[in-house]
mmCIF file with all atom_site columns, C-alpha atoms in Angstrom:
data_model
loop_
_atom_site.group_PDB
_atom_site.id
_atom_site.type_symbol
_atom_site.label_atom_id
_atom_site.label_alt_id
_atom_site.label_comp_id
_atom_site.label_asym_id
_atom_site.label_entity_id
_atom_site.label_seq_id
_atom_site.pdbx_PDB_ins_code
_atom_site.Cartn_x
_atom_site.Cartn_y
_atom_site.Cartn_z
_atom_site.occupancy
_atom_site.B_iso_or_equiv
_atom_site.pdbx_formal_charge
_atom_site.auth_seq_id
_atom_site.auth_comp_id
_atom_site.auth_asym_id
_atom_site.auth_atom_id
_atom_site.pdbx_PDB_model_num
ATOM 1   C CA . ALA A 1 1   ? 58.548  110.976 107.068 1.00 49.00 ? 1   ALA A CA 1
ATOM 2   C CA . THR A 1 2   ? 59.945  108.586 109.691 1.00 51.00 ? 2   THR A CA 1
ATOM 3   C CA . LEU A 1 3   ? 60.188  105.848 107.094 1.00 52.00 ? 3   LEU A CA 1
ATOM 4   C CA . ALA A 1 4   ? 62.852  107.634 105.009 1.00 56.00 ? 4   ALA A CA 1
ATOM 5   C CA . PRO A 1 5   ? 65.584  107.616 107.718 1.00 51.00 ? 5   PRO A CA 1
ATOM 6   C CA . LEU A 1 6   ? 64.913  103.927 108.374 1.00 51.00 ? 6   LEU A CA 1
ATOM 7   C CA . LYS A 1 7   ? 65.273  103.107 104.668 1.00 55.00 ? 7   LYS A CA 1
ATOM 8   C CA . LEU A 1 8   ? 68.484  105.136 104.502 1.00 49.00 ? 8   LEU A CA 1
ATOM 9   C CA . PHE A 1 9   ? 69.848  103.297 107.544 1.00 49.00 ? 9   PHE A CA 1
ATOM 10  C CA . ARG A 1 10  ? 69.044  99.894  106.020 1.00 55.00 ? 10  ARG A CA 1
ATOM 11  C CA . ALA A 1 11  ? 70.665  100.900 102.731 1.00 47.00 ? 11  ALA A CA 1
ATOM 12  C CA . CYS A 1 12  ? 73.828  102.026 104.537 1.00 46.00 ? 12  CYS A CA 1
ATOM 13  C CA . VAL A 1 13  ? 74.006  98.800  106.527 1.00 44.00 ? 13  VAL A CA 1
ATOM 14  C CA . PHE A 1 14  ? 73.515  96.775  103.345 1.00 44.00 ? 14  PHE A CA 1
ATOM 15  C CA . VAL A 1 15  ? 76.269  98.694  101.522 1.00 42.00 ? 15  VAL A CA 1
ATOM 16  C CA . LEU A 1 16  ? 78.614  98.346  104.494 1.00 43.00 ? 16  LEU A CA 1
ATOM 17  C CA . LEU A 1 17  ? 78.006  94.615  104.833 1.00 41.00 ? 17  LEU A CA 1
ATOM 18  C CA . SER A 1 18  ? 78.349  94.124  101.086 1.00 37.00 ? 18  SER A CA 1
ATOM 19  C CA . ALA A 1 19  ? 81.666  95.987  101.018 1.00 41.00 ? 19  ALA A CA 1
ATOM 20  C CA . THR A 1 20  ? 82.985  93.984  103.977 1.00 41.00 ? 20  THR A CA 1
ATOM 21  C CA . ALA A 1 21  ? 81.939  90.671  102.431 1.00 39.00 ? 21  ALA A CA 1
ATOM 22  C CA . ALA A 1 22  ? 83.430  91.649  99.063  1.00 44.00 ? 22  ALA A CA 1
ATOM 23  C CA . MET A 1 23  ? 86.774  92.513  100.627 1.00 55.00 ? 23  MET A CA 1
ATOM 24  C CA . GLY A 1 24  ? 87.427  88.966  101.743 1.00 75.00 ? 24  GLY A CA 1
ATOM 25  C CA . GLU A 1 25  ? 90.603  87.800  103.385 1.00 87.00 ? 25  GLU A CA 1
ATOM 26  C CA . PRO A 1 26  ? 93.880  88.945  101.864 1.00 92.00 ? 26  PRO A CA 1
ATOM 27  C CA . ARG A 1 27  ? 96.593  86.545  100.723 1.00 95.00 ? 27  ARG A CA 1
ATOM 28  C CA . PHE A 1 28  ? 99.456  86.482  103.207 1.00 96.00 ? 28  PHE A CA 1
ATOM 29  C CA . SER A 1 29  ? 103.053 85.580  102.465 1.00 96.00 ? 29  SER A CA 1
ATOM 30  C CA . LEU A 1 30  ? 106.209 85.524  104.547 1.00 97.00 ? 30  LEU A CA 1
ATOM 31  C CA . GLN A 1 31  ? 109.415 85.609  102.526 1.00 97.00 ? 31  GLN A CA 1
ATOM 32  C CA . ALA A 1 32  ? 112.692 85.256  104.398 1.00 97.00 ? 32  ALA A CA 1
ATOM 33  C CA . PRO A 1 33  ? 115.418 84.204  101.976 1.00 96.00 ? 33  PRO A CA 1
ATOM 34  C CA . GLY A 1 34  ? 118.383 82.677  103.761 1.00 94.00 ? 34  GLY A CA 1
ATOM 35  C CA . ALA A 1 35  ? 116.450 82.029  106.980 1.00 96.00 ? 35  ALA A CA 1
ATOM 36  C CA . ASP A 1 36  ? 116.376 78.544  108.436 1.00 96.00 ? 36  ASP A CA 1
ATOM 37  C CA . GLU A 1 37  ? 113.144 76.959  109.659 1.00 97.00 ? 37  GLU A CA 1
ATOM 38  C CA . ASP A 1 38  ? 113.654 78.060  113.274 1.00 97.00 ? 38  ASP A CA 1
ATOM 39  C CA . LEU A 1 39  ? 114.101 81.697  112.265 1.00 98.00 ? 39  LEU A CA 1
ATOM 40  C CA . ARG A 1 40  ? 111.095 81.551  109.919 1.00 98.00 ? 40  ARG A CA 1
ATOM 41  C CA . ASP A 1 41  ? 109.025 80.121  112.793 1.00 97.00 ? 41  ASP A CA 1
ATOM 42  C CA . ALA A 1 42  ? 110.257 82.889  115.135 1.00 98.00 ? 42  ALA A CA 1
ATOM 43  C CA . LEU A 1 43  ? 109.380 85.584  112.584 1.00 98.00 ? 43  LEU A CA 1
ATOM 44  C CA . SER A 1 44  ? 105.953 84.068  111.952 1.00 97.00 ? 44  SER A CA 1
ATOM 45  C CA . ALA A 1 45  ? 105.244 83.830  115.690 1.00 98.00 ? 45  ALA A CA 1
ATOM 46  C CA . ALA A 1 46  ? 106.306 87.459  116.216 1.00 98.00 ? 46  ALA A CA 1
ATOM 47  C CA . SER A 1 47  ? 103.997 88.836  113.529 1.00 98.00 ? 47  SER A CA 1
ATOM 48  C CA . LEU A 1 48  ? 100.658 90.302  114.567 1.00 98.00 ? 48  LEU A CA 1
ATOM 49  C CA . VAL A 1 49  ? 99.576  90.693  110.948 1.00 97.00 ? 49  VAL A CA 1
ATOM 50  C CA . LEU A 1 50  ? 100.119 86.988  110.250 1.00 97.00 ? 50  LEU A CA 1
ATOM 51  C CA . ALA A 1 51  ? 98.128  86.203  113.409 1.00 96.00 ? 51  ALA A CA 1
ATOM 52  C CA . THR A 1 52  ? 95.086  87.840  111.774 1.00 94.00 ? 52  THR A CA 1
ATOM 53  C CA . ARG A 1 53  ? 94.857  85.076  109.151 1.00 93.00 ? 53  ARG A CA 1
ATOM 54  C CA . GLY A 1 54  ? 91.439  83.503  109.297 1.00 90.00 ? 54  GLY A CA 1
ATOM 55  C CA . GLU A 1 55  ? 90.033  86.305  111.456 1.00 90.00 ? 55  GLU A CA 1
ATOM 56  C CA . ASP A 1 56  ? 87.532  88.969  110.477 1.00 86.00 ? 56  ASP A CA 1
ATOM 57  C CA . THR A 1 57  ? 89.906  91.948  110.442 1.00 87.00 ? 57  THR A CA 1
ATOM 58  C CA . ASP A 1 58  ? 89.252  95.295  108.783 1.00 91.00 ? 58  ASP A CA 1
ATOM 59  C CA . ALA A 1 59  ? 91.904  97.322  106.955 1.00 92.00 ? 59  ALA A CA 1
ATOM 60  C CA . GLN A 1 60  ? 92.460  99.679  109.924 1.00 93.00 ? 60  GLN A CA 1
ATOM 61  C CA . GLU A 1 61  ? 93.197  96.767  112.288 1.00 93.00 ? 61  GLU A CA 1
ATOM 62  C CA . LEU A 1 62  ? 95.399  95.105  109.689 1.00 95.00 ? 62  LEU A CA 1
ATOM 63  C CA . LEU A 1 63  ? 97.341  98.350  109.204 1.00 96.00 ? 63  LEU A CA 1
ATOM 64  C CA . ALA A 1 64  ? 97.858  98.783  112.959 1.00 95.00 ? 64  ALA A CA 1
ATOM 65  C CA . ALA A 1 65  ? 99.088  95.189  113.253 1.00 96.00 ? 65  ALA A CA 1
ATOM 66  C CA . ALA A 1 66  ? 101.455 95.601  110.309 1.00 97.00 ? 66  ALA A CA 1
ATOM 67  C CA . GLN A 1 67  ? 102.874 98.872  111.638 1.00 97.00 ? 67  GLN A CA 1
ATOM 68  C CA . ALA A 1 68  ? 103.536 97.226  115.010 1.00 97.00 ? 68  ALA A CA 1
ATOM 69  C CA . ASP A 1 69  ? 105.209 94.303  113.233 1.00 98.00 ? 69  ASP A CA 1
ATOM 70  C CA . TYR A 1 70  ? 108.304 96.293  112.262 1.00 98.00 ? 70  TYR A CA 1
ATOM 71  C CA . ALA A 1 71  ? 109.455 96.412  115.906 1.00 98.00 ? 71  ALA A CA 1
ATOM 72  C CA . ARG A 1 72  ? 108.245 92.887  116.674 1.00 98.00 ? 72  ARG A CA 1
ATOM 73  C CA . LEU A 1 73  ? 110.054 91.364  113.677 1.00 98.00 ? 73  LEU A CA 1
ATOM 74  C CA . LEU A 1 74  ? 113.198 93.344  114.492 1.00 98.00 ? 74  LEU A CA 1
ATOM 75  C CA . GLY A 1 75  ? 113.048 91.906  118.021 1.00 98.00 ? 75  GLY A CA 1
ATOM 76  C CA . ALA A 1 76  ? 112.794 88.385  116.592 1.00 98.00 ? 76  ALA A CA 1
ATOM 77  C CA . LEU A 1 77  ? 115.818 89.034  114.376 1.00 98.00 ? 77  LEU A CA 1
ATOM 78  C CA . TYR A 1 78  ? 117.847 90.386  117.315 1.00 98.00 ? 78  TYR A CA 1
ATOM 79  C CA . ALA A 1 79  ? 116.851 87.417  119.475 1.00 97.00 ? 79  ALA A CA 1
ATOM 80  C CA . ASN A 1 80  ? 118.401 85.246  116.771 1.00 97.00 ? 80  ASN A CA 1
ATOM 81  C CA . ALA A 1 81  ? 121.643 87.270  116.511 1.00 97.00 ? 81  ALA A CA 1
ATOM 82  C CA . ARG A 1 82  ? 120.589 88.924  113.246 1.00 98.00 ? 82  ARG A CA 1
ATOM 83  C CA . TYR A 1 83  ? 121.444 92.610  113.667 1.00 97.00 ? 83  TYR A CA 1
ATOM 84  C CA . GLY A 1 84  ? 121.715 93.563  109.992 1.00 96.00 ? 84  GLY A CA 1
ATOM 85  C CA . GLY A 1 85  ? 118.256 92.573  108.801 1.00 97.00 ? 85  GLY A CA 1
ATOM 86  C CA . VAL A 1 86  ? 115.949 94.482  106.475 1.00 98.00 ? 86  VAL A CA 1
ATOM 87  C CA . ILE A 1 87  ? 112.161 94.331  106.980 1.00 98.00 ? 87  ILE A CA 1
ATOM 88  C CA . SER A 1 88  ? 109.574 95.182  104.350 1.00 98.00 ? 88  SER A CA 1
ATOM 89  C CA . ILE A 1 89  ? 105.827 94.848  104.918 1.00 98.00 ? 89  ILE A CA 1
ATOM 90  C CA . ARG A 1 90  ? 103.621 95.619  101.939 1.00 98.00 ? 90  ARG A CA 1
ATOM 91  C CA . PHE A 1 91  ? 99.896  95.869  101.313 1.00 97.00 ? 91  PHE A CA 1
ATOM 92  C CA . ASP A 1 92  ? 99.218  95.329  97.618  1.00 96.00 ? 92  ASP A CA 1
ATOM 93  C CA . GLY A 1 93  ? 102.789 96.354  96.809  1.00 96.00 ? 93  GLY A CA 1
ATOM 94  C CA . ARG A 1 94  ? 102.764 99.519  98.968  1.00 96.00 ? 94  ARG A CA 1
ATOM 95  C CA . GLU A 1 95  ? 105.159 99.742  101.925 1.00 98.00 ? 95  GLU A CA 1
ATOM 96  C CA . VAL A 1 96  ? 103.096 99.875  105.126 1.00 97.00 ? 96  VAL A CA 1
ATOM 97  C CA . ALA A 1 97  ? 105.446 102.408 106.740 1.00 96.00 ? 97  ALA A CA 1
ATOM 98  C CA . SER A 1 98  ? 104.363 104.923 104.073 1.00 96.00 ? 98  SER A CA 1
ATOM 99  C CA . ILE A 1 99  ? 100.635 104.528 104.817 1.00 96.00 ? 99  ILE A CA 1
ATOM 100 C CA . PRO A 1 100 ? 99.291  107.147 107.257 1.00 94.00 ? 100 PRO A CA 1
ATOM 101 C CA . PRO A 1 101 ? 97.786  105.445 110.344 1.00 88.00 ? 101 PRO A CA 1
ATOM 102 C CA . LEU A 1 102 ? 94.474  107.270 109.971 1.00 87.00 ? 102 LEU A CA 1
ATOM 103 C CA . ALA A 1 103 ? 94.186  106.695 106.227 1.00 91.00 ? 103 ALA A CA 1
ATOM 104 C CA . PRO A 1 104 ? 94.191  102.921 105.718 1.00 91.00 ? 104 PRO A CA 1
ATOM 105 C CA . PRO A 1 105 ? 93.466  101.463 102.303 1.00 93.00 ? 105 PRO A CA 1
ATOM 106 C CA . ARG A 1 106 ? 89.840  100.506 101.665 1.00 91.00 ? 106 ARG A CA 1
ATOM 107 C CA . ASP A 1 107 ? 90.735  96.872  101.283 1.00 90.00 ? 107 ASP A CA 1
ATOM 108 C CA . VAL A 1 108 ? 93.865  94.798  101.213 1.00 94.00 ? 108 VAL A CA 1
ATOM 109 C CA . ARG A 1 109 ? 94.165  91.883  98.843  1.00 95.00 ? 109 ARG A CA 1
ATOM 110 C CA . GLU A 1 110 ? 97.788  90.917  99.403  1.00 96.00 ? 110 GLU A CA 1
ATOM 111 C CA . VAL A 1 111 ? 100.029 91.200  102.468 1.00 97.00 ? 111 VAL A CA 1
ATOM 112 C CA . THR A 1 112 ? 103.707 90.465  101.914 1.00 97.00 ? 112 THR A CA 1
ATOM 113 C CA . LEU A 1 113 ? 106.291 90.336  104.668 1.00 98.00 ? 113 LEU A CA 1
ATOM 114 C CA . ARG A 1 114 ? 109.784 90.174  103.220 1.00 98.00 ? 114 ARG A CA 1
ATOM 115 C CA . ILE A 1 115 ? 112.596 89.898  105.705 1.00 98.00 ? 115 ILE A CA 1
ATOM 116 C CA . ASP A 1 116 ? 116.227 89.746  104.690 1.00 98.00 ? 116 ASP A CA 1
ATOM 117 C CA . PRO A 1 117 ? 117.630 88.441  107.980 1.00 97.00 ? 117 PRO A CA 1
ATOM 118 C CA . GLY A 1 118 ? 121.236 89.456  107.319 1.00 96.00 ? 118 GLY A CA 1
ATOM 119 C CA . PRO A 1 119 ? 124.217 87.581  108.730 1.00 96.00 ? 119 PRO A CA 1
ATOM 120 C CA . ILE A 1 120 ? 124.400 85.863  112.095 1.00 96.00 ? 120 ILE A CA 1
ATOM 121 C CA . TYR A 1 121 ? 126.491 87.957  114.451 1.00 97.00 ? 121 TYR A CA 1
ATOM 122 C CA . ARG A 1 122 ? 128.831 85.993  116.689 1.00 97.00 ? 122 ARG A CA 1
ATOM 123 C CA . PHE A 1 123 ? 130.748 86.975  119.773 1.00 95.00 ? 123 PHE A CA 1
ATOM 124 C CA . SER A 1 124 ? 134.277 87.836  118.692 1.00 95.00 ? 124 SER A CA 1
ATOM 125 C CA . GLN A 1 125 ? 135.079 88.529  122.306 1.00 91.00 ? 125 GLN A CA 1
ATOM 126 C CA . ALA A 1 126 ? 132.868 87.499  125.210 1.00 89.00 ? 126 ALA A CA 1
ATOM 127 C CA . GLU A 1 127 ? 133.649 88.851  128.626 1.00 90.00 ? 127 GLU A CA 1
ATOM 128 C CA . VAL A 1 128 ? 131.868 90.799  131.285 1.00 89.00 ? 128 VAL A CA 1
ATOM 129 C CA . ALA A 1 129 ? 133.785 92.788  133.880 1.00 89.00 ? 129 ALA A CA 1
ATOM 130 C CA . PRO A 1 130 ? 134.024 93.500  136.661 1.00 90.00 ? 130 PRO A CA 1
ATOM 131 C CA . VAL A 1 131 ? 132.273 90.477  138.099 1.00 90.00 ? 131 VAL A CA 1
ATOM 132 C CA . ALA A 1 132 ? 131.751 89.309  141.639 1.00 91.00 ? 132 ALA A CA 1
ATOM 133 C CA . ARG A 1 133 ? 133.218 86.017  142.776 1.00 88.00 ? 133 ARG A CA 1
ATOM 134 C CA . ASN A 1 134 ? 131.067 83.007  141.936 1.00 87.00 ? 134 ASN A CA 1
ATOM 135 C CA . THR A 1 135 ? 129.439 84.743  138.964 1.00 91.00 ? 135 THR A CA 1
ATOM 136 C CA . GLU A 1 136 ? 128.018 82.054  136.697 1.00 91.00 ? 136 GLU A CA 1
ATOM 137 C CA . VAL A 1 137 ? 128.064 83.279  133.118 1.00 92.00 ? 137 VAL A CA 1
ATOM 138 C CA . PRO A 1 138 ? 125.535 81.541  130.823 1.00 93.00 ? 138 PRO A CA 1
ATOM 139 C CA . GLU A 1 139 ? 126.929 78.810  128.547 1.00 93.00 ? 139 GLU A CA 1
ATOM 140 C CA . GLY A 1 140 ? 125.897 80.689  125.401 1.00 94.00 ? 140 GLY A CA 1
ATOM 141 C CA . PHE A 1 141 ? 128.118 83.673  126.241 1.00 95.00 ? 141 PHE A CA 1
ATOM 142 C CA . ARG A 1 142 ? 131.240 82.360  124.553 1.00 95.00 ? 142 ARG A CA 1
ATOM 143 C CA . ARG A 1 143 ? 133.500 83.489  121.749 1.00 95.00 ? 143 ARG A CA 1
ATOM 144 C CA . GLY A 1 144 ? 132.274 82.245  118.373 1.00 96.00 ? 144 GLY A CA 1
ATOM 145 C CA . LEU A 1 145 ? 128.672 81.600  119.482 1.00 96.00 ? 145 LEU A CA 1
ATOM 146 C CA . PRO A 1 146 ? 125.694 83.604  118.135 1.00 97.00 ? 146 PRO A CA 1
ATOM 147 C CA . ALA A 1 147 ? 125.313 86.951  119.931 1.00 96.00 ? 147 ALA A CA 1
ATOM 148 C CA . GLN A 1 148 ? 121.630 86.532  120.744 1.00 96.00 ? 148 GLN A CA 1
ATOM 149 C CA . THR A 1 149 ? 119.996 89.317  122.765 1.00 96.00 ? 149 THR A CA 1
ATOM 150 C CA . GLY A 1 150 ? 118.620 86.772  125.244 1.00 96.00 ? 150 GLY A CA 1
ATOM 151 C CA . ILE A 1 151 ? 122.142 85.527  126.065 1.00 96.00 ? 151 ILE A CA 1
ATOM 152 C CA . ILE A 1 152 ? 123.416 89.090  126.457 1.00 96.00 ? 152 ILE A CA 1
ATOM 153 C CA . GLN A 1 153 ? 120.532 89.897  128.821 1.00 95.00 ? 153 GLN A CA 1
ATOM 154 C CA . GLU A 1 154 ? 121.061 86.671  130.809 1.00 95.00 ? 154 GLU A CA 1
ATOM 155 C CA . THR A 1 155 ? 124.766 87.461  131.175 1.00 95.00 ? 155 THR A CA 1
ATOM 156 C CA . ALA A 1 156 ? 124.114 91.000  132.417 1.00 95.00 ? 156 ALA A CA 1
ATOM 157 C CA . THR A 1 157 ? 121.479 89.697  134.845 1.00 95.00 ? 157 THR A CA 1
ATOM 158 C CA . ALA A 1 158 ? 123.839 86.993  136.155 1.00 94.00 ? 158 ALA A CA 1
ATOM 159 C CA . ALA A 1 159 ? 126.573 89.569  136.794 1.00 93.00 ? 159 ALA A CA 1
ATOM 160 C CA . ILE A 1 160 ? 124.183 91.946  138.589 1.00 94.00 ? 160 ILE A CA 1
ATOM 161 C CA . ASP A 1 161 ? 122.653 89.147  140.654 1.00 93.00 ? 161 ASP A CA 1
ATOM 162 C CA . ALA A 1 162 ? 126.117 87.946  141.724 1.00 93.00 ? 162 ALA A CA 1
ATOM 163 C CA . TRP A 1 163 ? 127.030 91.429  142.916 1.00 93.00 ? 163 TRP A CA 1
ATOM 164 C CA . ARG A 1 164 ? 123.735 91.703  144.804 1.00 93.00 ? 164 ARG A CA 1
ATOM 165 C CA . ALA A 1 165 ? 124.266 88.314  146.436 1.00 90.00 ? 165 ALA A CA 1
ATOM 166 C CA . GLN A 1 166 ? 127.743 89.353  147.537 1.00 87.00 ? 166 GLN A CA 1
ATOM 167 C CA . GLY A 1 167 ? 126.255 92.417  149.220 1.00 80.00 ? 167 GLY A CA 1
#
């Protein structure tokens, strides 16, 4: 009688291991038409799902990584002055945003990240006011230059720090 549960356990483990081995690693692709190499590198570095390549990741972990990637990829676009981008992440042709977090697919054979980066936004006017005397505005905060979020943050920080230093 004690032998039956042990046999059932072994059978379940065998089925589980067989299913995991059969799943294999999905094919990953990053498509970013119109993006230069630096932007493609930034998008690739921002992606958690692309970081799973070569790792033993189940569908639930892959889904969580892909769902987090929407915000991470958007951040990479903003950091590169791309505020009109469109992000699509698909598992076997199905948009990840439409997959319920607690109902991942059984296996994923193909992961496609398609990012239309949109145009580069440039400063049409670049000024911060009021500013304290001796405020040093970053070099990148100039009319006609890309409006990268990092430059905007640096400029705001420089203005605040100058006011604090003035007392």
